[in-house]
Every structure is written in structure tokens, then in C-alpha cells.
mmCIF file of C-alpha atoms in Angstrom:
data_model
loop_
_atom_site.group_PDB
_atom_site.id
_atom_site.type_symbol
_atom_site.label_atom_id
_atom_site.label_comp_id
_atom_site.label_asym_id
_atom_site.label_seq_id
_atom_site.Cartn_x
_atom_site.Cartn_y
_atom_site.Cartn_z
ATOM 1 C CA MET A 705 242.032 343.256 103.787
ATOM 2 C CA THR A 706 239.497 346.329 104.916
ATOM 3 C CA GLN A 707 237.874 346.182 108.284
ATOM 4 C CA LEU A 708 233.969 346.087 107.231
ATOM 5 C CA ARG A 709 231.775 348.123 109.646
ATOM 6 C CA ASP A 710 228.378 347.574 110.066
ATOM 7 C CA GLU A 711 227.175 350.519 108.694
ATOM 8 C CA TYR A 712 228.106 353.675 107.257
ATOM 9 C CA ILE A 713 226.250 357.518 107.985
ATOM 10 C CA LEU A 714 226.003 359.493 104.989
ATOM 11 C CA GLN A 715 226.552 363.356 105.639
ATOM 12 C CA SER A 716 223.897 364.953 102.852
ATOM 13 C CA PRO A 717 220.483 365.122 104.288
ATOM 14 C CA MET A 718 219.029 365.626 100.967
ATOM 15 C CA SER A 719 221.400 363.812 98.447
ATOM 16 C CA VAL A 720 219.035 360.926 98.367
ATOM 17 C CA PRO A 721 222.222 358.522 97.687
ATOM 18 C CA GLU A 722 220.199 356.067 94.903
ATOM 19 C CA GLY A 723 223.078 354.063 94.202
ATOM 20 C CA VAL A 724 226.023 352.653 95.804
ATOM 21 C CA ALA A 725 229.662 350.843 94.495
ATOM 22 C CA PHE A 726 232.456 348.792 96.528
ATOM 23 C CA ASP A 727 236.224 348.804 95.796
ATOM 24 C CA SER A 728 237.971 345.883 96.833
ATOM 25 C CA LYS A 729 241.225 347.109 96.000
ATOM 26 C CA THR A 730 241.122 350.865 98.283
ATOM 27 C CA GLY A 731 238.196 349.911 100.293
ATOM 28 C CA ARG A 732 235.954 352.414 99.483
ATOM 29 C CA PHE A 733 232.186 352.608 99.409
ATOM 30 C CA PHE A 734 230.877 355.251 96.506
ATOM 31 C CA ALA A 735 227.415 356.823 96.828
ATOM 32 C CA THR A 736 225.385 358.836 94.114
ATOM 33 C CA GLY A 737 223.283 361.366 93.926
ATOM 34 C CA LEU A 738 220.289 361.409 92.964
ATOM 35 C CA LEU A 739 219.311 364.973 93.445
ATOM 36 C CA SER A 740 222.686 366.582 94.077
ATOM 37 C CA GLY A 741 224.379 364.711 91.211
ATOM 38 C CA ALA A 742 227.309 364.305 93.209
ATOM 39 C CA VAL A 743 229.479 361.168 93.727
ATOM 40 C CA THR A 744 230.884 360.788 97.270
ATOM 41 C CA GLN A 745 233.428 358.536 98.651
ATOM 42 C CA ILE A 746 233.341 356.437 102.268
ATOM 43 C CA ASP A 747 236.638 354.730 103.433
ATOM 44 C CA ALA A 748 235.020 351.597 104.934
ATOM 45 C CA ALA A 749 238.041 351.483 107.290
ATOM 46 C CA THR A 750 237.212 354.476 109.141
ATOM 47 C CA GLY A 751 234.081 355.508 108.296
ATOM 48 C CA GLU A 752 235.226 358.975 106.596
ATOM 49 C CA GLU A 753 233.486 360.349 103.556
ATOM 50 C CA ARG A 754 234.702 362.867 101.537
ATOM 51 C CA PRO A 755 233.889 364.206 97.391
ATOM 52 C CA PHE A 756 234.485 362.295 94.652
ATOM 53 C CA PHE A 757 232.671 363.811 91.894
ATOM 54 C CA THR A 758 230.795 367.261 92.306
ATOM 55 C CA PRO A 759 229.050 368.539 89.488
ATOM 56 C CA THR A 760 229.399 372.266 87.658
ATOM 57 C CA GLY A 761 226.316 373.963 86.661
ATOM 58 C CA GLN A 762 223.242 372.022 86.439
ATOM 59 C CA PRO A 763 223.324 368.728 88.264
ATOM 60 C CA GLN A 764 221.958 365.384 86.799
ATOM 61 C CA GLN A 765 220.422 362.670 88.677
ATOM 62 C CA LEU A 766 223.314 360.012 89.776
ATOM 63 C CA SER A 767 221.654 356.084 90.371
ATOM 64 C CA GLY A 768 223.366 353.209 89.628
ATOM 65 C CA ALA A 769 227.163 352.565 90.068
ATOM 66 C CA LYS A 770 229.704 349.484 89.469
ATOM 67 C CA VAL A 771 233.304 349.317 90.249
ATOM 68 C CA ASP A 772 235.383 347.911 87.184
ATOM 69 C CA GLU A 773 238.132 347.003 89.204
ATOM 70 C CA VAL A 774 240.372 345.146 86.990
ATOM 71 C CA ARG A 775 240.718 348.264 84.758
ATOM 72 C CA ARG A 776 239.574 350.683 87.749
ATOM 73 C CA ARG A 777 236.673 352.475 86.404
ATOM 74 C CA LEU A 778 233.583 353.594 87.980
ATOM 75 C CA TRP A 779 230.589 353.195 85.828
ATOM 76 C CA VAL A 780 227.380 355.766 87.089
ATOM 77 C CA CYS A 781 224.116 355.840 85.372
ATOM 78 C CA ALA A 782 223.463 359.859 85.018
ATOM 79 C CA SER A 783 219.881 361.192 83.907
ATOM 80 C CA GLU A 784 217.793 364.524 83.192
ATOM 81 C CA LEU A 785 214.731 363.820 84.153
ATOM 82 C CA GLN A 786 213.122 367.069 82.870
ATOM 83 C CA ARG A 787 214.087 366.584 79.659
ATOM 84 C CA MET A 788 213.707 362.431 79.601
ATOM 85 C CA SER A 789 217.240 361.910 78.373
ATOM 86 C CA GLY A 790 220.018 359.506 80.165
ATOM 87 C CA GLY A 791 223.683 357.896 79.821
ATOM 88 C CA VAL A 792 226.513 356.592 81.344
ATOM 89 C CA ILE A 793 229.909 358.913 82.831
ATOM 90 C CA VAL A 794 233.022 356.693 83.341
ATOM 91 C CA PHE A 795 235.257 358.040 85.519
ATOM 92 C CA ASP A 796 238.959 356.976 86.467
ATOM 93 C CA VAL A 797 237.838 355.416 90.427
ATOM 94 C CA ASP A 798 241.672 356.129 91.513
ATOM 95 C CA THR A 799 242.131 359.696 90.348
ATOM 96 C CA GLY A 800 238.455 360.972 89.726
ATOM 97 C CA ALA A 801 239.218 362.241 86.267
ATOM 98 C CA GLN A 802 235.961 362.193 83.852
ATOM 99 C CA LEU A 803 237.412 359.163 81.168
ATOM 100 C CA ALA A 804 233.869 359.205 78.782
ATOM 101 C CA ALA A 805 230.319 360.410 78.835
ATOM 102 C CA PHE A 806 228.071 358.509 76.522
ATOM 103 C CA GLU A 807 224.126 359.339 75.811
ATOM 104 C CA LEU A 808 222.041 356.777 75.180
ATOM 105 C CA SER A 809 218.369 357.437 76.135
ATOM 106 C CA ARG A 810 216.577 360.388 74.787
ATOM 107 C CA ALA A 811 212.872 359.185 75.473
ATOM 108 C CA GLY A 812 213.732 357.168 78.947
ATOM 109 C CA ILE A 813 216.277 357.687 81.713
ATOM 110 C CA CYS A 814 219.122 355.258 82.363
ATOM 111 C CA ASN A 815 218.721 353.478 86.119
ATOM 112 C CA ASP A 816 221.050 351.178 86.845
ATOM 113 C CA VAL A 817 224.404 349.464 85.406
ATOM 114 C CA ALA A 818 226.194 346.140 84.955
ATOM 115 C CA LEU A 819 229.473 345.319 83.664
ATOM 116 C CA ASP A 820 230.535 341.699 81.957
ATOM 117 C CA ALA A 821 234.037 340.096 82.142
ATOM 118 C CA ASP A 822 235.577 342.241 79.214
ATOM 119 C CA GLY A 823 234.385 345.533 81.020
ATOM 120 C CA VAL A 824 231.555 346.075 78.889
ATOM 121 C CA ALA A 825 228.856 348.049 80.607
ATOM 122 C CA TYR A 826 224.744 347.079 79.978
ATOM 123 C CA VAL A 827 222.386 349.784 81.641
ATOM 124 C CA THR A 828 218.758 349.388 81.738
ATOM 125 C CA ASP A 829 216.340 352.446 80.574
ATOM 126 C CA SER A 830 212.998 352.620 83.464
ATOM 127 C CA PHE A 831 210.686 354.231 80.754
ATOM 128 C CA GLN A 832 211.660 352.058 77.718
ATOM 129 C CA PRO A 833 211.885 348.311 76.834
ATOM 130 C CA VAL A 834 215.721 348.772 76.426
ATOM 131 C CA ILE A 835 218.963 347.614 77.806
ATOM 132 C CA TYR A 836 221.970 349.537 76.480
ATOM 133 C CA ARG A 837 225.385 348.002 75.512
ATOM 134 C CA VAL A 838 228.555 350.146 76.138
ATOM 135 C CA ASP A 839 232.188 349.155 75.292
ATOM 136 C CA LEU A 840 234.582 351.689 76.379
ATOM 137 C CA ALA A 841 237.535 350.389 74.507
ATOM 138 C CA SER A 842 235.935 350.648 71.329
ATOM 139 C CA GLY A 843 233.631 353.449 72.071
ATOM 140 C CA ARG A 844 230.356 352.002 70.972
ATOM 141 C CA ALA A 845 227.309 352.310 72.383
ATOM 142 C CA GLU A 846 224.102 350.783 71.599
ATOM 143 C CA GLU A 847 220.749 348.985 72.185
ATOM 144 C CA PHE A 848 221.559 345.462 73.410
ATOM 145 C CA VAL A 849 217.955 344.755 73.131
ATOM 146 C CA ARG A 850 214.676 345.878 72.922
ATOM 147 C CA ASP A 851 211.257 344.133 73.638
ATOM 148 C CA PRO A 852 207.900 344.869 74.533
ATOM 149 C CA LYS A 853 207.789 342.411 77.065
ATOM 150 C CA MET A 854 209.662 344.592 79.065
ATOM 151 C CA THR A 855 207.323 347.986 78.937
ATOM 152 C CA ALA A 856 206.565 349.455 81.713
ATOM 153 C CA PRO A 857 202.862 350.451 82.880
ATOM 154 C CA PRO A 858 201.545 353.988 82.297
ATOM 155 C CA GLY A 859 203.185 356.559 84.522
ATOM 156 C CA ALA A 860 205.345 353.464 86.453
ATOM 157 C CA MET A 861 208.731 352.092 86.773
ATOM 158 C CA GLY A 862 209.706 349.463 84.160
ATOM 159 C CA LEU A 863 213.341 348.114 84.148
ATOM 160 C CA ASN A 864 215.651 348.428 87.696
ATOM 161 C CA GLY A 865 218.990 346.884 88.715
ATOM 162 C CA ILE A 866 220.682 344.676 86.322
ATOM 163 C CA ALA A 867 223.724 342.220 86.691
ATOM 164 C CA VAL A 868 225.726 339.837 84.322
ATOM 165 C CA THR A 869 225.418 336.243 85.804
ATOM 166 C CA PRO A 870 228.764 334.526 87.062
ATOM 167 C CA ASP A 871 229.311 332.458 84.115
ATOM 168 C CA ASP A 872 228.945 336.035 82.235
ATOM 169 C CA LYS A 873 226.635 334.075 79.777
ATOM 170 C CA TYR A 874 223.599 335.874 81.010
ATOM 171 C CA VAL A 875 222.213 339.585 81.376
ATOM 172 C CA ILE A 876 219.470 339.228 84.253
ATOM 173 C CA ALA A 877 217.181 342.750 84.489
ATOM 174 C CA GLY A 878 214.740 343.444 87.344
ATOM 175 C CA PHE A 879 211.656 345.389 86.498
ATOM 176 C CA THR A 880 209.533 347.231 89.403
ATOM 177 C CA SER A 881 205.839 347.718 88.239
ATOM 178 C CA PRO A 882 204.935 344.781 88.712
ATOM 179 C CA SER A 883 208.057 343.132 90.522
ATOM 180 C CA LYS A 884 209.746 340.569 88.177
ATOM 181 C CA LEU A 885 212.798 339.496 86.784
ATOM 182 C CA PHE A 886 214.001 339.185 82.935
ATOM 183 C CA VAL A 887 216.877 337.194 81.183
ATOM 184 C CA VAL A 888 218.668 337.408 78.131
ATOM 185 C CA PRO A 889 221.803 335.290 76.736
ATOM 186 C CA ARG A 890 224.933 337.772 76.718
ATOM 187 C CA ALA A 891 225.331 336.747 73.196
ATOM 188 C CA GLY A 892 222.197 337.823 71.952
ATOM 189 C CA GLY A 893 218.756 335.911 72.083
ATOM 190 C CA GLU A 894 214.937 336.390 73.595
ATOM 191 C CA VAL A 895 214.330 337.688 76.287
ATOM 192 C CA HIS A 896 212.444 335.361 79.048
ATOM 193 C CA GLU A 897 210.597 336.479 82.166
ATOM 194 C CA ILE A 898 212.078 334.127 84.808
ATOM 195 C CA SER A 899 209.663 331.322 86.648
ATOM 196 C CA LEU A 900 209.732 332.224 90.476
ATOM 197 C CA SER A 901 208.324 329.685 93.206
ATOM 198 C CA GLY A 902 208.726 330.095 96.549
ATOM 199 C CA ASP A 903 207.779 333.129 98.278
ATOM 200 C CA PRO A 904 205.835 335.483 96.287
ATOM 201 C CA PHE A 905 208.092 337.659 94.314
ATOM 202 C CA ALA A 906 206.134 340.461 93.776
ATOM 203 C CA VAL A 907 203.763 341.594 96.676
ATOM 204 C CA PRO A 908 200.936 343.780 95.945
ATOM 205 C CA GLN A 909 200.414 346.628 98.337
ATOM 206 C CA SER A 910 203.414 345.354 100.209
ATOM 207 C CA PHE A 911 205.291 348.688 101.397
ATOM 208 C CA GLN A 912 208.929 346.075 102.367
ATOM 209 C CA PHE A 913 208.305 344.652 98.911
ATOM 210 C CA ALA A 914 207.190 347.195 96.522
ATOM 211 C CA GLY A 915 209.057 346.213 93.802
ATOM 212 C CA ALA A 916 212.374 345.114 92.455
ATOM 213 C CA ASP A 917 214.898 347.741 92.320
ATOM 214 C CA GLY A 918 218.858 346.892 92.530
ATOM 215 C CA ILE A 919 219.983 343.468 91.777
ATOM 216 C CA ILE A 920 223.725 341.671 92.313
ATOM 217 C CA PHE A 921 224.884 338.543 92.553
ATOM 218 C CA ILE A 922 227.251 336.348 95.637
ATOM 219 C CA GLY A 923 228.174 333.492 94.574
ATOM 220 C CA ALA A 924 225.282 331.791 92.648
ATOM 221 C CA GLN A 925 222.350 333.544 94.695
ATOM 222 C CA LEU A 926 221.042 336.876 93.442
ATOM 223 C CA TYR A 927 219.946 339.464 95.852
ATOM 224 C CA VAL A 928 217.065 341.542 94.973
ATOM 225 C CA VAL A 929 216.391 344.829 97.183
ATOM 226 C CA ASN A 930 213.458 346.116 97.766
ATOM 227 C CA ASN A 931 212.346 349.579 99.559
ATOM 228 C CA GLY A 932 212.108 347.200 103.034
ATOM 229 C CA GLY A 933 212.851 343.715 102.188
ATOM 230 C CA VAL A 934 215.798 341.766 100.105
ATOM 231 C CA GLN A 935 214.961 338.708 98.101
ATOM 232 C CA GLU A 936 217.112 336.072 97.738
ATOM 233 C CA VAL A 937 217.041 334.092 94.324
ATOM 234 C CA THR A 938 218.350 330.490 93.770
ATOM 235 C CA PHE A 939 218.126 329.414 90.262
ATOM 236 C CA THR A 940 216.939 325.906 89.821
ATOM 237 C CA GLY A 941 217.669 325.769 85.907
ATOM 238 C CA PRO A 942 220.840 325.937 83.538
ATOM 239 C CA HIS A 943 219.653 329.179 81.708
ATOM 240 C CA TYR A 944 218.891 331.301 84.577
ATOM 241 C CA ASP A 945 214.839 330.961 83.380
ATOM 242 C CA ALA A 946 213.583 329.502 86.927
ATOM 243 C CA GLY A 947 214.552 330.092 90.383
ATOM 244 C CA THR A 948 212.935 329.690 94.078
ATOM 245 C CA VAL A 949 212.673 333.083 96.371
ATOM 246 C CA LYS A 950 213.032 333.745 99.757
ATOM 247 C CA ASN A 951 211.842 336.953 101.623
ATOM 248 C CA ARG A 952 213.384 339.070 104.181
ATOM 249 C CA PRO A 953 212.520 342.412 105.367
ATOM 250 C CA VAL A 954 215.302 344.495 106.822
ATOM 251 C CA ARG A 955 215.892 346.559 109.744
ATOM 252 C CA GLU A 956 215.307 349.597 107.908
ATOM 253 C CA PRO A 957 213.410 350.321 104.961
ATOM 254 C CA GLY A 958 213.840 353.050 102.321
ATOM 255 C CA LEU A 959 216.427 350.865 100.507
ATOM 256 C CA SER A 960 217.218 351.248 96.568
ATOM 257 C CA THR A 961 220.083 349.063 95.766
ATOM 258 C CA ALA A 962 223.559 347.252 97.314
ATOM 259 C CA THR A 963 226.652 346.168 96.474
ATOM 260 C CA VAL A 964 229.314 343.423 97.645
ATOM 261 C CA ALA A 965 232.546 344.135 99.799
ATOM 262 C CA HIS A 966 234.561 341.317 100.437
ATOM 263 C CA GLY A 967 232.118 338.631 100.087
ATOM 264 C CA HIS A 968 228.958 341.178 102.121
ATOM 265 C CA LEU A 969 225.951 342.562 101.117
ATOM 266 C CA TYR A 970 226.114 346.129 101.610
ATOM 267 C CA VAL A 971 222.554 348.084 100.980
ATOM 268 C CA VAL A 972 222.352 352.124 100.801
ATOM 269 C CA LYS A 973 218.924 353.492 102.320
ATOM 270 C CA SER A 974 218.104 356.314 100.256
ATOM 271 C CA GLU A 975 214.743 357.041 100.860
ATOM 272 C CA VAL A 976 213.665 356.873 97.556
ATOM 273 C CA VAL A 977 210.219 355.341 97.584
ATOM 274 C CA LYS A 978 209.303 357.820 100.200
ATOM 275 C CA MET A 979 210.914 361.520 98.603
ATOM 276 C CA MET A 980 210.547 360.649 94.623
ATOM 277 C CA HIS A 981 207.496 358.815 95.135
ATOM 278 C CA LEU A 982 205.458 359.217 98.141
ATOM 279 C CA ARG A 983 206.573 363.529 98.350
ATOM 280 C CA GLN A 984 207.641 362.801 101.921
ATOM 281 C CA PRO A 985 210.606 363.884 103.905
ATOM 282 C CA PRO A 986 213.248 361.282 104.403
ATOM 283 C CA ASP A 987 214.265 359.486 107.772
ATOM 284 C CA LEU A 988 217.722 360.213 108.128
ATOM 285 C CA PRO A 989 220.423 359.995 108.093
ATOM 286 C CA PHE A 990 221.201 358.319 104.947
ATOM 287 C CA LYS A 991 223.430 354.981 105.311
ATOM 288 C CA ILE A 992 224.988 352.048 104.065
ATOM 289 C CA TYR A 993 224.622 349.047 106.192
ATOM 290 C CA GLN A 994 225.193 345.201 105.915
ATOM 291 C CA VAL A 995 222.544 342.662 105.536
ATOM 292 C CA PRO A 996 224.205 339.085 107.003
ATOM 293 C CA LEU A 997 223.522 336.591 104.328
ATOM 294 C CA SER A 998 222.614 334.709 107.630
ATOM 295 C CA THR A 999 219.416 336.140 107.042
ATOM 296 C CA PHE A 1000 218.346 333.799 104.714
ATOM 297 C CA ALA A 1001 219.905 330.358 106.197
#
């Protein structure tokens, strides 16, 4: 097993590495560039960062990413904010070859991607109340669910992070403004907002807990990334329709999402809120670092 470091420094001063993923078979992190349109790979043992994908021509904004370790694929969300369109690009995770590209949205953007046990992808649209479903094996891409409950307020971010539950039966989507979680059966059915107790999930006017961004499961717990903190959700119902929340600030704010590396939680410090929303200079360097799960004990 690869020896992991507590943190990894990313080289680019302007890429805004919004998405992060990990491949346990080769011990590599992947970071996507919201401004550069590139994907870099970081050796988890040495910390060496190298190009994985470099765009030609006008780069797209790359965000959420997931590795399908069984089928050796890297899925990356790609959008063009100027013309409000989005989709996903699929790469061979070992060679870097582009295998497929799917345009999904022509009135929004694609933010994040999750994979089920069959390798089927579920993709969020931040400006439309839609989750897309993409089956690479059949080449079929379609709307998985569209529901007005997931509509974003004007000028605000709606759907954001997404995850498939450990039992592979449900899809959970994070929603940024105001912060909340939705659940929908993977086999199809109604969308429900998840009832949350414990620490406040939505914290108005908070810089730390500014709204749900990336989400990811480790075991039965769901971890929800905010700009300056991470929330642990422990589900209390069999259908993931209720849960309790623990809020914990992190040592360095500016987060967007997370990945799991050998059972450890790693977040990416991308400075998305500062750079893209507040139009302020980033607090460099960008980095990937571990948030110990003992923080939530």
C-alpha cells in the first residue's frame, strides 16, 4: 500500500483545482483545473505532480472527478460558463487517453460526478434541478431525475456534490444555497430532502460552513465539504432520509471537495469561494491535505 503524506502542494498558482480523485491501484491523486482546464496527477508516495491531461484550444472548466478503479476510467465534469453548457469527459486512467465525451446540459453546468457499482455515472447540474445518468457501456446519457425541489435561487449555486450510497440503492446530492441534502432511489422514485438534526447543517452568514460542496462516503458516514469546514452525517433511517450532523472546522479554509485514499479523508484546497465568488486573490499554495477522521470522535 502507498505511504500517504499529510499534505500535497500543487504547483499551479492559478488553476483552481476544484476536483480531486484518488486511484488506490497506482497510488495517484488527480486534481482538475477550473481555470486551466487541465488535469494533473500527483504521486502519493513522492508528492511529484505531473500533467495527466492538457487541453488544446480554449479550455473548459473542469470540476468534479471520480476514478472507476475496476474499469480503469477517470470521469471528469467539464463546463463552459460563457455559454452555459456542461458534460463529462472519460479518460483511460492508466494511459490518459480520452475515451468519450458526453454533452449533458445546454442551460446549466455539470458540477460533480459519482459512480455506482456498475460504473454508471450520476452528474449534478448546478443551475438546473437535474441529475444526469451516463452509461459508458451503452453510450446512453439522459436525465436521471428532474425535480423543482432542487431548483437553485436566482444567481445562486444549487446542486453540487453527489454520491452513491454504500448499498448502491440511493443517490444523494448536496445543494449549496441554502445548504441541504437530497436523496433519490437509484432504481427511480421521488426526490426527498434529507431531515437533519444535531449541529446545524445550514449556517447562515458563515464563512466556514458556507454551503455544501463536495460529498463523499467513508463507510456508513457521509462527509460534506464546505469552504472552511467538514460535516459528518450519520444516517438514522434505512432509506437515508434522516441523519445527525457533526460540524468541524478545518485547519486551512478554501475547500471545494474531497476524496478517499486508503480509508483516509483528503480535501482539496482550491480557493473557489475566494477566487470565483468573492473575486479575491487566492491564499496560495493550492494543496490536497488529510482531515483526520478522529476530528469527529
